[in-house]
Every structure is written in C-alpha cells, then in structure tokens.
XYZ file of C-alpha atoms in Angstrom:
453
model
C 129.796 221.843 80.576
C 127.984 223.341 77.747
C 128.872 222.514 74.005
C 131.718 224.861 73.279
C 132.017 227.256 70.230
C 132.024 225.759 66.642
C 135.630 226.443 66.348
C 136.525 224.981 69.555
C 134.628 221.884 69.043
C 136.008 221.214 65.511
C 139.712 221.881 66.229
C 139.571 219.938 69.576
C 137.861 217.012 67.987
C 140.494 217.140 64.992
C 143.541 217.032 67.747
C 141.770 214.390 69.507
C 140.891 212.392 66.302
C 144.828 212.636 65.733
C 145.752 211.519 69.047
C 143.246 208.615 68.685
C 144.691 207.588 65.153
C 148.499 207.387 66.423
C 147.239 205.742 69.672
C 145.593 202.767 67.688
C 147.822 202.765 64.695
C 151.258 203.833 65.859
C 152.763 203.250 62.558
C 150.154 204.573 60.202
C 151.945 205.358 56.937
C 151.320 209.282 56.874
C 152.504 209.701 60.136
C 154.393 206.787 61.800
C 155.877 208.567 64.714
C 154.377 206.109 67.663
C 152.104 206.563 70.543
C 154.114 208.691 72.623
C 154.830 211.235 70.185
C 151.082 211.094 69.025
C 150.157 212.013 72.635
C 152.514 214.829 72.813
C 151.461 216.143 69.204
C 147.565 215.710 70.306
C 148.859 217.909 73.589
C 150.451 220.618 71.659
C 147.561 220.903 69.009
C 145.254 221.631 71.842
C 147.378 224.419 73.069
C 147.882 225.690 69.494
C 144.496 225.539 68.489
C 143.754 227.223 71.965
C 141.253 224.753 72.944
C 143.213 224.759 76.479
C 145.671 227.492 77.738
C 149.057 226.293 78.733
C 148.339 226.900 82.405
C 145.479 224.401 81.739
C 147.211 222.059 80.284
C 150.175 221.860 82.912
C 147.174 221.464 85.489
C 145.773 218.556 83.631
C 148.915 216.563 84.203
C 148.059 214.022 87.260
C 151.447 213.988 89.405
C 150.030 211.397 91.743
C 149.352 208.969 88.927
C 152.649 209.682 87.273
C 154.390 209.319 90.482
C 152.769 206.023 91.205
C 153.236 204.576 87.574
C 157.043 205.473 88.132
C 157.465 204.189 91.419
C 155.735 200.656 90.392
C 158.157 200.479 87.462
C 160.989 200.975 89.803
C 159.591 198.275 92.209
C 159.362 196.027 89.193
C 162.493 196.468 88.082
C 164.050 195.385 91.320
C 161.779 192.509 91.712
C 162.549 191.343 88.189
C 166.431 191.546 89.186
C 165.255 189.380 92.311
C 164.170 186.663 90.130
C 160.573 186.917 91.184
C 159.177 185.985 87.887
C 161.527 183.186 87.600
C 160.319 181.901 90.934
C 156.744 182.342 89.418
C 158.068 180.465 86.475
C 158.573 177.402 88.965
C 154.703 177.218 89.855
C 154.277 176.384 86.044
C 156.532 173.276 86.292
C 155.188 171.779 89.681
C 153.139 168.594 89.016
C 151.759 169.542 85.694
C 148.831 167.662 84.319
C 149.267 168.724 80.943
C 148.580 171.549 78.419
C 145.048 172.393 80.038
C 146.615 172.446 83.569
C 149.253 174.465 82.238
C 147.187 176.999 80.451
C 144.968 177.460 83.966
C 148.179 177.751 85.442
C 149.373 180.574 83.060
C 145.874 182.312 83.658
C 146.182 182.391 87.394
C 149.941 183.246 87.958
C 149.120 186.131 85.195
C 146.269 187.482 87.111
C 148.304 187.502 90.457
C 151.089 189.108 89.225
C 148.986 191.829 87.182
C 146.906 192.550 90.475
C 150.434 193.349 92.395
C 152.823 194.836 89.363
C 150.254 195.968 86.516
C 149.288 194.098 83.709
C 151.847 195.675 81.547
C 154.637 194.500 83.627
C 153.520 190.723 83.665
C 153.122 190.733 80.022
C 156.579 192.206 79.440
C 158.252 189.539 81.795
C 156.027 186.272 81.448
C 155.761 186.414 77.349
C 159.117 185.019 76.541
C 158.949 182.547 79.532
C 155.639 181.310 78.140
C 156.743 180.876 74.535
C 159.605 178.725 75.939
C 156.875 176.805 77.853
C 154.993 176.427 74.472
C 158.183 175.335 72.420
C 159.146 172.614 75.044
C 155.605 171.074 74.749
C 155.610 171.221 70.892
C 152.217 173.181 71.049
C 150.942 176.436 69.217
C 151.583 179.416 71.899
C 148.393 180.949 70.824
C 146.116 179.915 73.774
C 148.842 180.452 76.223
C 149.655 183.910 74.986
C 145.808 184.977 75.076
C 145.370 183.572 78.459
C 148.549 185.692 79.506
C 146.999 188.936 78.210
C 143.397 188.502 78.851
C 144.080 187.310 82.351
C 146.497 189.907 83.087
C 143.857 192.314 82.160
C 141.047 190.640 84.259
C 143.603 190.254 87.277
C 144.596 193.851 87.101
C 141.095 194.955 88.010
C 141.369 193.662 91.182
C 143.836 196.448 92.736
C 144.342 199.988 92.600
C 147.929 199.325 91.056
C 146.924 196.981 88.852
C 146.585 199.207 85.687
C 146.544 202.915 84.883
C 143.006 203.508 84.938
C 142.449 201.833 88.396
C 145.192 204.148 89.477
C 143.109 207.285 88.173
C 139.790 205.948 89.791
C 141.266 205.038 93.146
C 143.112 208.622 93.507
C 140.013 210.381 92.377
C 137.334 208.387 94.200
C 139.510 208.107 97.419
C 138.345 204.718 98.147
C 140.897 202.663 100.257
C 142.982 199.962 98.760
C 141.168 197.426 100.958
C 137.755 198.515 99.765
C 138.747 198.431 96.260
C 139.839 195.051 96.243
C 137.009 193.537 98.356
C 134.446 195.279 95.936
C 136.142 193.734 92.946
C 137.648 190.743 93.994
C 134.672 188.347 93.632
C 134.115 189.455 90.062
C 137.892 189.040 89.299
C 138.034 185.728 90.685
C 135.079 184.298 88.710
C 136.157 186.189 85.611
C 139.658 184.567 85.742
C 137.801 181.063 85.719
C 135.160 181.889 83.319
C 138.049 183.374 80.809
C 140.279 180.229 81.311
C 137.128 177.850 80.491
C 136.465 179.702 77.395
C 140.265 179.281 76.264
C 140.008 175.813 77.219
C 136.830 175.324 75.083
C 137.817 176.973 72.204
C 141.403 175.388 72.010
C 140.080 171.916 73.089
C 141.522 170.034 70.266
C 144.717 171.741 70.200
C 145.430 171.421 74.225
C 144.407 167.809 73.748
C 146.427 166.630 70.990
C 149.693 167.800 72.418
C 152.446 164.957 73.355
C 152.962 165.504 76.892
C 156.533 165.637 77.930
C 156.787 165.395 81.661
C 160.181 166.673 82.125
C 159.824 169.347 79.683
C 159.190 171.980 82.207
C 161.553 171.040 84.630
C 164.303 171.085 81.559
C 163.223 174.717 80.973
C 163.986 175.840 84.552
C 167.268 174.199 84.261
C 167.825 175.817 80.981
C 166.608 179.290 82.351
C 169.710 178.732 85.036
C 171.987 177.785 82.592
C 171.241 180.783 80.328
C 172.015 183.088 83.324
C 175.267 183.540 82.060
C 179.133 183.378 83.185
C 178.093 186.399 85.469
C 176.194 184.306 87.800
C 178.699 181.191 87.638
C 181.529 183.468 88.642
C 179.569 184.818 91.644
C 178.582 181.637 92.652
C 182.417 180.379 92.549
C 183.196 183.319 95.067
C 181.862 181.091 97.717
C 178.871 180.728 100.096
C 179.129 184.343 101.499
C 178.416 185.943 98.129
C 175.360 183.518 97.727
C 174.229 184.467 101.524
C 174.351 188.187 100.248
C 172.311 187.764 97.108
C 169.636 185.600 99.135
C 169.624 188.374 101.859
C 168.975 191.295 99.514
C 166.562 189.187 97.509
C 164.523 188.498 100.772
C 164.641 192.272 101.605
C 163.135 193.115 98.346
C 160.277 190.642 98.671
C 159.777 191.851 102.198
C 159.881 195.462 101.006
C 157.343 194.688 98.210
C 154.927 192.992 101.115
C 155.799 196.141 103.285
C 154.168 198.497 100.220
C 151.407 196.217 100.160
C 150.491 196.700 103.824
C 150.895 200.264 103.477
C 148.292 200.294 100.759
C 145.868 198.320 103.147
C 146.495 200.745 105.648
C 145.389 203.740 103.669
C 148.683 205.307 103.259
C 148.934 207.628 100.268
C 149.686 205.196 97.409
C 152.070 207.334 95.088
C 154.525 208.015 98.154
C 154.342 204.687 99.625
C 155.294 203.150 96.221
C 158.020 205.873 95.485
C 159.456 205.428 99.150
C 159.796 201.428 98.546
C 161.288 202.069 95.146
C 163.872 204.657 96.893
C 164.428 201.736 99.818
C 165.351 199.290 97.142
C 167.660 201.268 95.555
C 169.476 202.086 98.629
C 169.464 198.672 99.547
C 171.244 197.762 96.366
C 174.280 199.881 97.342
C 175.108 200.477 93.590
C 174.748 203.265 91.395
C 171.080 203.298 90.466
C 171.588 204.478 86.841
C 171.325 200.888 85.173
C 168.488 200.320 86.729
C 166.390 203.680 86.396
C 167.377 203.388 82.518
C 165.127 200.348 82.308
C 161.927 202.636 83.181
C 159.857 203.256 80.588
C 159.900 206.862 80.463
C 158.092 206.912 77.151
C 154.794 205.498 78.888
C 155.154 208.608 81.592
C 155.694 210.940 78.731
C 152.443 209.592 76.939
C 150.523 209.962 80.017
C 151.257 213.556 80.314
C 150.172 213.930 76.615
C 147.170 212.087 77.259
C 146.160 213.921 80.167
C 146.262 217.057 78.144
C 144.774 215.933 75.156
C 141.733 214.170 77.008
C 141.169 217.556 79.144
C 141.326 219.439 76.095
C 138.581 217.258 74.448
C 136.899 217.286 77.673
C 136.702 221.090 77.285
C 134.948 220.957 73.846
C 131.593 219.761 75.678
C 131.389 216.892 73.446
C 131.678 214.099 75.957
C 129.363 215.929 78.379
C 126.746 216.317 75.344
C 127.266 212.513 74.452
C 126.784 211.627 78.277
C 123.748 213.767 78.472
C 121.984 211.903 75.577
C 122.818 208.478 77.144
C 122.747 209.123 80.950
C 118.721 208.818 80.880
C 119.433 205.171 79.928
C 122.464 204.550 81.607
C 121.387 204.788 85.399
C 122.758 202.322 87.730
C 119.490 201.853 89.849
C 118.302 199.159 87.216
C 119.780 196.460 85.298
C 119.040 197.819 82.093
C 120.722 200.984 83.173
C 123.500 199.410 84.057
C 123.689 197.413 80.920
C 123.769 200.535 78.945
C 126.423 202.086 80.860
C 128.587 198.971 80.518
C 128.023 199.022 76.633
C 128.929 202.780 76.520
C 132.003 202.042 78.367
C 133.021 199.002 76.423
C 132.751 200.750 72.961
C 134.437 203.967 74.217
C 137.257 201.858 75.809
C 137.879 200.115 72.314
C 137.692 203.368 70.256
C 139.354 205.819 72.644
C 141.272 203.263 74.713
C 140.406 202.858 78.417
C 142.335 205.347 80.232
C 140.849 208.049 78.176
C 137.577 206.591 78.547
C 137.891 206.760 82.233
C 139.307 210.354 82.089
C 136.313 211.260 79.849
C 133.495 209.545 81.891
C 134.502 209.539 85.351
C 132.942 212.919 86.691
C 129.749 212.244 84.680
C 129.186 208.752 85.685
C 129.727 209.609 89.341
C 127.706 212.611 89.154
C 124.753 210.691 87.431
C 125.205 207.873 90.304
C 125.329 210.521 93.239
C 122.067 212.289 91.735
C 120.361 208.749 92.343
C 121.778 208.377 95.984
C 125.294 209.097 97.338
C 125.549 205.406 98.479
C 125.265 204.665 94.919
C 128.875 206.580 94.191
C 131.147 203.609 95.169
C 129.243 201.221 93.169
C 129.579 203.749 89.892
C 133.493 203.904 90.516
C 133.775 200.001 90.765
C 131.579 199.657 87.639
C 133.782 201.942 85.650
C 136.923 200.205 87.233
C 135.468 196.897 86.103
C 134.045 197.315 82.626
C 136.821 199.698 81.533
C 139.599 197.245 82.278
C 137.784 193.896 81.190
C 136.803 196.038 77.863
C 140.701 195.562 76.975
C 140.081 191.869 76.018
C 137.879 192.561 73.454
C 140.426 193.535 70.685
C 144.055 193.716 70.175
C 144.211 197.456 70.469
C 141.827 197.497 73.680
C 144.734 197.286 75.928
C 148.448 198.145 75.923
C 148.983 194.783 77.463
C 147.839 193.131 74.373
C 150.088 194.981 72.295
C 153.005 194.420 74.744
C 152.196 190.686 74.668
C 151.648 190.681 70.802
C 155.143 192.729 70.355
C 157.291 190.598 72.775
C 155.940 187.177 70.715
C 156.860 188.998 67.590
C 160.160 189.849 68.321
C 161.134 186.554 69.999
C 163.237 183.633 68.460
C 161.663 181.973 66.871
C 158.649 184.423 66.683
C 155.185 184.122 66.775
C 152.135 186.632 65.501
C 148.983 186.634 66.871
C 146.570 188.739 64.304
C 143.908 191.391 65.123
C 140.972 189.053 63.924
C 142.445 185.705 65.693
C 142.594 187.755 68.637
C 138.884 189.309 68.224
C 137.511 185.885 67.742
C 138.444 185.166 71.278
C 138.303 188.534 72.627
C 134.563 189.544 71.723
C 132.871 186.172 73.560
C 135.221 186.425 76.838
C 134.749 190.016 77.225
C 130.955 189.941 76.765
C 130.561 186.739 78.988
C 133.262 188.240 81.564
C 131.586 191.435 81.840
C 128.079 190.308 81.940
C 129.118 187.708 84.608
C 131.094 190.333 86.947
C 128.367 193.166 87.102
C 126.159 191.166 89.266
C 128.862 190.384 91.664
C 129.635 194.005 91.827
C 125.903 194.847 92.662
C 125.618 192.310 95.230
C 128.982 193.086 96.810
C 127.627 196.522 97.368
C 124.184 195.268 98.724
C 125.884 193.476 101.208
C 128.730 195.886 102.066
C 131.573 194.233 103.986
C 133.472 195.943 106.962
C 136.991 196.611 106.227
C-alpha cells in the first residue's frame, strides 16, 4: 500500500498516537479514560477523520478471534469453578526443596497454564496464590511474580490459544494446531528453562537466605480449603451424594477441556470448538449462566474491536508499509542477519505499539517478504512473528497485558506488593534478549527438519 495523502497520514497518525498513549498510560492525567475507552476513541477518530469508512471499520473487526477469546474466557471461568487452579497449586507444595525449587515450579506451572488457558488467565488466577506462597515462606514475592508473568508469556507462545496475537496468527496463517505446537515447542521449553535460570541467578541471595518452613505450603493448602467459606461446609454436610455430584461435574469439565484440545489437534475450527465447549459447560452446570457470564472480560473484547479498527486505519495511511519497505531488504529470513534485524524490529514495535497491533501491522508484510524468497519460508515467517512478538512482552512492564494484570493484582492484594517499571526492566531486558536469541535458532532448525504431524 502506497503512502496516503498528507491529510490522511497526519490524521491517521494522530488517532493511532492517541490510542497508543492511552494503551501504554491508561491513567494519563489529561485523559484518564483507560485502555478500552482509548481503543474505541482511536477507532472513532479513524472514522471521523475519514481515514477509513464505517463499512471498512466494521469489516476490520475479526469475529473469529473475538469468538475464540470469548469462548476461552468462559471455559476458564468454569475451570476456575472446578478448582483447577487450586489443583495446580497442590503441585507447588509436593515435596518442595526450597525457594529455588518453588520458583522453578511456578515457572513451569505458569507456562503450562498459559499455553492452555492464555497468559492473562494464568496471571489472573495465580497471582494471589503466589503472594500467599511468598508470605508463608517469609520471602519478598518479586522473583515469584516475575517468574509468573515472564513464564506465562513464554509458555503462551506454544499454542494458538495461549495469547491473542497467536490467535490472529493461527487463524490468518491456517497453520494447524499441531503444526503450531510442534513448531514452537522446542523454543518454549528451552526458553522457560533459561528464563528460570536467569531469575535464580538474579535473585540467588534472596532465594538462599530464606528460612525454609517444611509445612508452610501444606498449611497454605489447608488455609485455602478453610477459606472456601460456609457455603462449601454446608454443601459437604449434605452428604456423600452432593459431594459425588460436584466431583462428577468437575470430571466432566476436565474431560470437556481435554476434548476441546483434542478438537484443536484434529484441525477443527478453533473459534467454534471453543464456543461449543463453553456451551456444553453451561448446560452441564444446569443453572442460570448469568453469574458466570458476568465474569467474562467484555471490556477486553471491546478493546480488541477498537484495536482492530484503529490498526486497520493506521495500516491504510501507508506508514507501516513504507517503514517495512525501508527495513525489508535488511530483514529477509533467508540468512541469520536478516532474522536478527526482523527480530529487533518486532521487539521494538511490540513494546511501542504492543504485540497485538504489531502482529496486525506486520503479518501480511513479513509473510509476503518470506513468500517472495520461497513459498516454503512462509511457515517460518509466521512462527518467528509468533515467537518474537510474544517473548517481547517480557522486555518491559507495559510490554504485555499479562504483566499489567500481575502488577495490578499484586498491588490490590492484602498485603499489597508493587513491582516498579524499572525493577521489571532490569530483569526483562536480559531475559528477553537471551530467550529470543536462543529460541530463534530452534525455530530455524525445526523448519529444516520438518516433522510430520
């Protein structure tokens, strides 16, 4: 797309700049309206400034992605009701060897949870539990919280449902669920290990000075059970029948989730598969679904609608195309230096414009460039875009929504804990650069030795 008229470029850039400022600084003093309202404002300005028409704005909204996000949220709500995250918490307490071992377990569980239920979901449900672990062990929670957010980001890159940008890439690329996982899994496994090692090295003294309490986590699990309230005690008093009913529903939800993942592996449409699983859970619950559906983050869905429109409008200014035309000769993926330049471009843009807008802006251009080299390079281009744009979220506190969720959850907890922008940056920069650099060759060699599905 050629560069648009001067008026279109200026007004489109202004609308996108307003969207970006409110996305990065949602409480900016001169307009503290938040990210969701900021994305809608950017979208409306794109239409008012006639950068795009109303019809183009409607067509820019990606319904399959919204459907998949909504379905994943509903499934996650029912899994949380089935105590899945409490069951994961039991893994933290089983034969623990100390704070370093605990940190490694947090990284592993966070990565697995995010790969299956998105990085944002993992941070929402695990942050409070991790704060309790730190409090029980009398340790500053910073390494645990950083491990949660960073491992959730890395782990989420393993599957198409791990994060929003992967959803977009999987749908646009038409790479099957199995191919996607096999293509990124080696880099993810090594990345989680290296990330945990960096955390242990950076916080070695803090993790070594902890006075270990062998029964601390067992007491935590008991405390969690005791905090479940009089409702659970009342239900248990009703007898074995009600207990069996709860266990049966829990088993059905677990089996339904496994069935959903099997459907992904079989190549079924991911949006409709997830929506079908969520509807089955609603029916199995045999209750008014209103209370559960109220927990869906509709503001996130609205944010994505505004983001799709705003990014599409910015694309139509021709600026991203002109920028890519400038960088494309140096970012060709048929040699190592080109892959490095491409990775740097994605890292920078993901932390300036956020990773989802970056994927929306670059996907067509990166893939077209790769296909021009060779049609066989297309899949590698998609996987590189997925890997780097996701790991880029660990660079700074504002690089990923999961980081902000973790930070806000910790700030609102009792007692609260605050992770500053600079303390995160001190860990995020080396971790992101090292993990990205190690993962890229693994993607490259996986593509050289293509494995059948």
